[in-house]
XYZ file of C-alpha atoms in Angstrom:
333
model
C 82.181 -14.691 -21.002
C 81.748 -14.019 -24.709
C 84.416 -11.763 -26.151
C 83.924 -9.262 -28.909
C 86.246 -9.989 -31.823
C 87.496 -6.693 -33.078
C 89.919 -5.371 -35.792
C 91.420 -1.935 -36.080
C 91.820 -0.269 -39.472
C 94.162 2.721 -39.559
C 97.142 2.881 -37.153
C 97.774 6.543 -36.665
C 97.590 8.130 -33.280
C 93.914 7.271 -32.789
C 94.193 3.692 -34.181
C 97.102 2.815 -31.936
C 95.088 4.038 -28.948
C 92.129 1.925 -29.991
C 94.464 -1.125 -30.463
C 96.049 -0.794 -27.040
C 92.701 -0.216 -25.227
C 91.064 -3.234 -26.933
C 94.054 -5.377 -26.092
C 93.634 -4.492 -22.396
C 89.876 -5.128 -22.273
C 88.912 -8.548 -20.771
C 85.760 -8.809 -22.919
C 87.458 -8.111 -26.191
C 89.604 -10.278 -28.512
C 91.775 -8.025 -30.618
C 91.982 -10.030 -33.832
C 93.738 -8.008 -36.546
C 95.090 -4.628 -37.534
C 95.408 -3.024 -40.925
C 97.177 0.113 -42.251
C 98.295 1.409 -45.635
C 101.808 1.328 -44.165
C 102.552 -2.404 -44.262
C 105.682 -2.158 -42.123
C 103.715 -0.310 -39.368
C 100.924 -2.793 -39.651
C 103.228 -5.757 -39.238
C 105.020 -4.084 -36.276
C 101.848 -3.343 -34.401
C 100.504 -6.756 -35.141
C 103.631 -8.433 -33.796
C 103.443 -6.257 -30.713
C 99.935 -7.539 -29.851
C 100.144 -10.963 -31.328
C 97.400 -10.486 -33.917
C 97.164 -10.755 -37.689
C 98.234 -7.928 -40.034
C 95.920 -7.563 -43.014
C 97.200 -5.959 -46.246
C 93.801 -5.662 -47.925
C 90.783 -3.845 -46.519
C 88.308 -6.497 -47.651
C 90.434 -9.205 -46.027
C 89.717 -7.546 -42.624
C 86.002 -7.978 -43.019
C 86.392 -11.571 -44.256
C 88.051 -12.711 -40.945
C 85.988 -15.598 -39.589
C 83.627 -14.646 -36.734
C 84.801 -11.058 -36.711
C 82.186 -8.986 -34.808
C 83.358 -5.365 -35.240
C 85.859 -2.931 -36.561
C 87.255 0.358 -35.353
C 87.742 2.659 -38.355
C 90.493 5.145 -37.566
C 91.599 6.160 -41.092
C 91.589 9.507 -42.814
C 88.144 11.044 -43.318
C 88.019 10.443 -47.046
C 88.205 6.633 -46.434
C 85.309 6.500 -44.047
C 82.674 6.014 -46.714
C 84.264 3.065 -48.434
C 84.928 1.285 -45.143
C 81.448 1.949 -43.758
C 79.931 0.475 -46.889
C 82.198 -2.617 -46.579
C 81.184 -3.045 -42.921
C 77.489 -2.903 -43.820
C 78.066 -5.366 -46.635
C 79.684 -7.886 -44.315
C 77.460 -7.166 -41.306
C 80.216 -5.908 -38.983
C 79.526 -3.368 -36.208
C 81.529 -0.168 -36.474
C 83.171 2.271 -34.111
C 84.026 5.213 -36.423
C 86.453 7.988 -35.543
C 84.805 11.334 -36.141
C 83.574 12.806 -38.404
C 81.137 10.219 -39.867
C 82.270 11.144 -43.373
C 84.235 13.690 -45.350
C 81.043 15.410 -46.776
C 77.345 15.513 -46.151
C 76.381 13.428 -49.223
C 78.559 10.475 -48.030
C 77.349 10.929 -44.468
C 73.669 10.624 -45.498
C 74.434 7.530 -47.622
C 76.264 5.844 -44.670
C 73.160 6.407 -42.513
C 71.043 4.684 -45.070
C 73.468 1.755 -45.407
C 73.537 1.381 -41.656
C 69.715 1.382 -41.369
C 69.397 -1.217 -44.153
C 72.176 -3.504 -42.843
C 71.019 -3.484 -39.174
C 74.573 -3.124 -37.836
C 75.406 -0.855 -34.948
C 77.566 2.093 -35.683
C 78.922 4.594 -33.163
C 80.898 7.639 -34.050
C 83.598 8.719 -31.624
C 82.499 12.222 -30.660
C 84.721 12.132 -27.543
C 83.040 14.993 -25.698
C 80.122 12.640 -24.992
C 82.451 10.796 -22.695
C 84.349 13.801 -21.217
C 83.309 14.144 -17.581
C 83.346 17.936 -17.828
C 80.985 18.059 -20.760
C 78.861 15.277 -19.319
C 78.479 17.309 -16.054
C 77.449 20.298 -18.189
C 74.865 18.165 -19.913
C 73.455 17.040 -16.582
C 73.328 20.594 -15.171
C 71.478 22.006 -18.181
C 69.125 18.970 -18.614
C 68.224 19.094 -14.843
C 67.248 22.777 -15.171
C 70.027 23.949 -12.869
C 70.774 27.055 -14.999
C 67.224 27.724 -16.031
C 66.472 28.353 -19.692
C 69.732 28.747 -21.704
C 70.007 32.214 -23.305
C 73.383 32.440 -24.948
C 76.613 30.409 -25.269
C 80.254 30.694 -26.348
C 82.344 27.721 -27.457
C 85.823 27.412 -28.827
C 88.235 24.695 -29.958
C 91.611 25.952 -31.031
C 94.431 23.578 -31.988
C 98.050 23.860 -32.797
C 99.535 24.922 -36.103
C 101.357 21.579 -36.238
C 97.951 19.793 -36.677
C 96.950 22.168 -39.410
C 100.229 21.487 -41.208
C 100.062 17.742 -40.680
C 96.683 17.409 -42.385
C 97.788 19.357 -45.449
C 94.380 20.491 -46.484
C 92.822 16.959 -46.558
C 90.021 18.280 -44.371
C 88.781 21.539 -43.030
C 89.075 23.085 -39.527
C 85.265 22.735 -39.207
C 85.193 19.028 -40.099
C 88.336 18.237 -38.136
C 87.556 20.192 -34.918
C 84.147 21.873 -35.310
C 82.039 18.665 -35.425
C 83.107 17.996 -31.778
C 81.436 21.155 -30.441
C 78.571 21.170 -32.889
C 77.432 17.819 -31.565
C 78.205 18.768 -27.948
C 76.318 22.029 -28.041
C 73.029 20.409 -29.293
C 73.458 17.412 -27.006
C 74.030 19.529 -23.839
C 71.409 22.145 -24.472
C 68.846 19.782 -25.989
C 68.256 22.646 -28.524
C 68.650 22.726 -32.311
C 70.786 25.049 -34.359
C 68.533 26.634 -37.027
C 70.849 29.177 -38.640
C 74.592 29.754 -39.023
C 76.633 32.726 -40.264
C 80.391 32.282 -40.509
C 83.534 34.304 -41.291
C 87.126 33.013 -41.597
C 90.693 33.889 -42.196
C 93.276 32.041 -44.335
C 96.956 33.058 -43.993
C 99.294 30.422 -42.432
C 97.518 27.535 -44.204
C 96.515 29.316 -47.335
C 98.807 27.128 -49.503
C 96.600 24.155 -48.601
C 93.390 25.983 -49.513
C 91.860 25.857 -46.026
C 90.880 28.380 -43.358
C 93.131 29.090 -40.421
C 90.184 29.963 -38.185
C 86.497 30.527 -38.314
C 83.934 32.393 -36.214
C 80.312 31.297 -36.431
C 77.217 32.964 -35.118
C 74.558 30.447 -34.117
C 70.765 30.787 -33.803
C 68.728 28.135 -32.119
C 65.128 26.934 -32.278
C 64.439 28.185 -28.729
C 65.665 31.713 -29.469
C 69.053 31.117 -27.789
C 72.099 32.569 -29.546
C 75.716 31.490 -29.603
C 79.187 32.067 -30.931
C 81.660 29.361 -31.948
C 85.384 29.866 -32.562
C 87.720 27.290 -33.997
C 91.324 27.397 -35.220
C 94.255 25.180 -35.892
C 97.070 27.791 -36.008
C 97.936 28.176 -32.322
C 101.558 29.214 -32.201
C 104.396 26.692 -31.576
C 105.421 26.505 -27.974
C 101.969 27.702 -26.937
C 99.105 25.099 -26.428
C 98.248 21.899 -28.100
C 94.536 22.495 -27.483
C 92.471 25.347 -26.036
C 88.792 24.524 -25.625
C 86.007 26.228 -23.710
C 82.229 26.173 -23.349
C 80.197 28.810 -21.530
C 76.417 28.644 -21.301
C 74.409 31.312 -19.546
C 70.792 30.685 -18.516
C 67.981 32.537 -16.828
C 68.974 31.102 -13.370
C 72.683 30.211 -13.637
C 75.626 29.350 -15.882
C 77.942 26.468 -16.671
C 81.591 27.090 -17.623
C 84.129 24.590 -18.981
C 87.749 25.448 -19.477
C 89.938 22.442 -20.346
C 93.368 24.173 -20.126
C 93.626 24.410 -16.378
C 93.335 20.840 -15.075
C 94.704 21.476 -11.557
C 98.289 20.503 -12.644
C 101.000 22.337 -14.615
C 104.544 21.275 -15.345
C 107.332 23.696 -16.173
C 109.959 22.076 -18.406
C 112.470 24.910 -18.277
C 111.201 26.753 -21.314
C 107.511 26.640 -20.964
C 104.520 25.522 -18.879
C 102.667 22.497 -20.020
C 99.278 21.168 -18.809
C 99.290 17.401 -18.716
C 96.234 15.460 -19.939
C 94.275 14.197 -16.953
C 91.202 13.036 -18.780
C 91.575 11.960 -22.397
C 94.165 9.159 -22.813
C 95.802 8.651 -19.378
C 98.123 5.784 -18.581
C 98.076 4.682 -15.001
C 100.004 1.601 -13.605
C 100.663 0.316 -17.120
C 97.101 0.475 -18.454
C 95.052 3.037 -20.319
C 92.176 4.868 -18.615
C 90.210 8.004 -19.358
C 87.827 9.311 -21.976
C 89.008 7.046 -24.851
C 88.661 3.927 -22.703
C 85.116 4.937 -21.712
C 84.184 5.544 -25.358
C 85.416 2.136 -26.426
C 83.744 0.445 -23.367
C 80.381 2.051 -24.415
C 80.753 0.555 -27.921
C 81.702 -2.896 -26.722
C 78.898 -2.998 -24.111
C 76.467 -1.756 -26.817
C 77.329 -4.622 -29.085
C 77.745 -7.392 -26.474
C 75.032 -6.362 -23.974
C 72.628 -4.188 -26.003
C 73.299 -1.077 -23.982
C 72.029 2.118 -25.763
C 74.943 3.823 -27.646
C 75.476 7.355 -26.258
C 75.346 8.828 -29.778
C 73.356 7.672 -32.834
C 74.688 7.592 -36.388
C 71.968 10.160 -37.158
C 73.326 12.565 -34.593
C 76.792 12.114 -36.065
C 75.450 12.843 -39.512
C 73.728 16.004 -38.181
C 77.086 17.280 -36.947
C 78.563 16.832 -40.448
C 75.533 18.606 -41.966
C 75.838 21.600 -39.647
C 79.598 21.850 -40.358
C 78.728 21.696 -44.062
C 76.245 24.507 -43.535
C 78.899 26.627 -41.793
C 81.252 26.046 -44.788
C 78.463 27.134 -47.147
C 78.015 30.294 -45.115
C 81.836 30.897 -45.448
C 81.626 30.479 -49.229
C 78.509 32.649 -49.758
C 78.994 35.282 -47.093
C 75.365 34.909 -46.122
C 73.430 33.244 -43.232
C 72.495 29.651 -43.969
C 69.359 27.958 -42.617
C 69.852 24.630 -40.903
C 66.973 22.146 -41.412
C 65.623 19.932 -38.634
């Protein structure tokens, strides 16, 4: 069985998850890791028995390397995507595709010209709850969608951790932007957004935004996102409600049929995203990486195209334009 030779660039939370999952996959050979923190890179490399690269270009020059996972900060995505295209290496990119729409568009062109495969990790495409919603809507079970409400609210610790390097719409919003268009099969044609900046104002970013959405079909929607949930509250609060002419679909990720009381608060353990069972990783992240590996090795269609990932960046950019101007912004096809 041919194995996919993969390297991981960026060893934060996401990069370390990619590294472990690849190491546990029988059809993957984890070859190297790379991080700006040399000590961390060497420690992770030693843990998995792989090479530690101290230069980005050195990763792409590894003999017979097939693919890379890019798990760095958003502002490094463009440089690394261009290098991958230059060296002909397939890419699994953590979302968003790029830090801004200009770089996102250029990445799409580089990918098209190079012929590599690139998949962006919009994890909701592999979340069984969102996939079930996609099937219900696409199979006509709720009739014609009329209106929707979505939210993705994150903890203040995440807002602080990122220190203004990205916006709440780019960090969180792209998830639901992509999921909404994918699930409904509809296209957002206009956005109008308002926001508030208080707890994170020193970083020059919004605490929270509310966006009104208009769709090509006439459907309307409202999207809420925030990264200032109070400490000791929730790490993530996400929801999606779609009402149609003949039914409705409702997702609420907080209540996962298990809660744990730690003496000071209730917590809701992750039962879907990155779950360890019997010493191995399973869940949404494993399914995402499996889709990428099978796409490269076996030619399976990737569940999300690079153009769709670019569109999510474009719509988030349009929402940010609406925030700046105070006016509705048209979203082009």
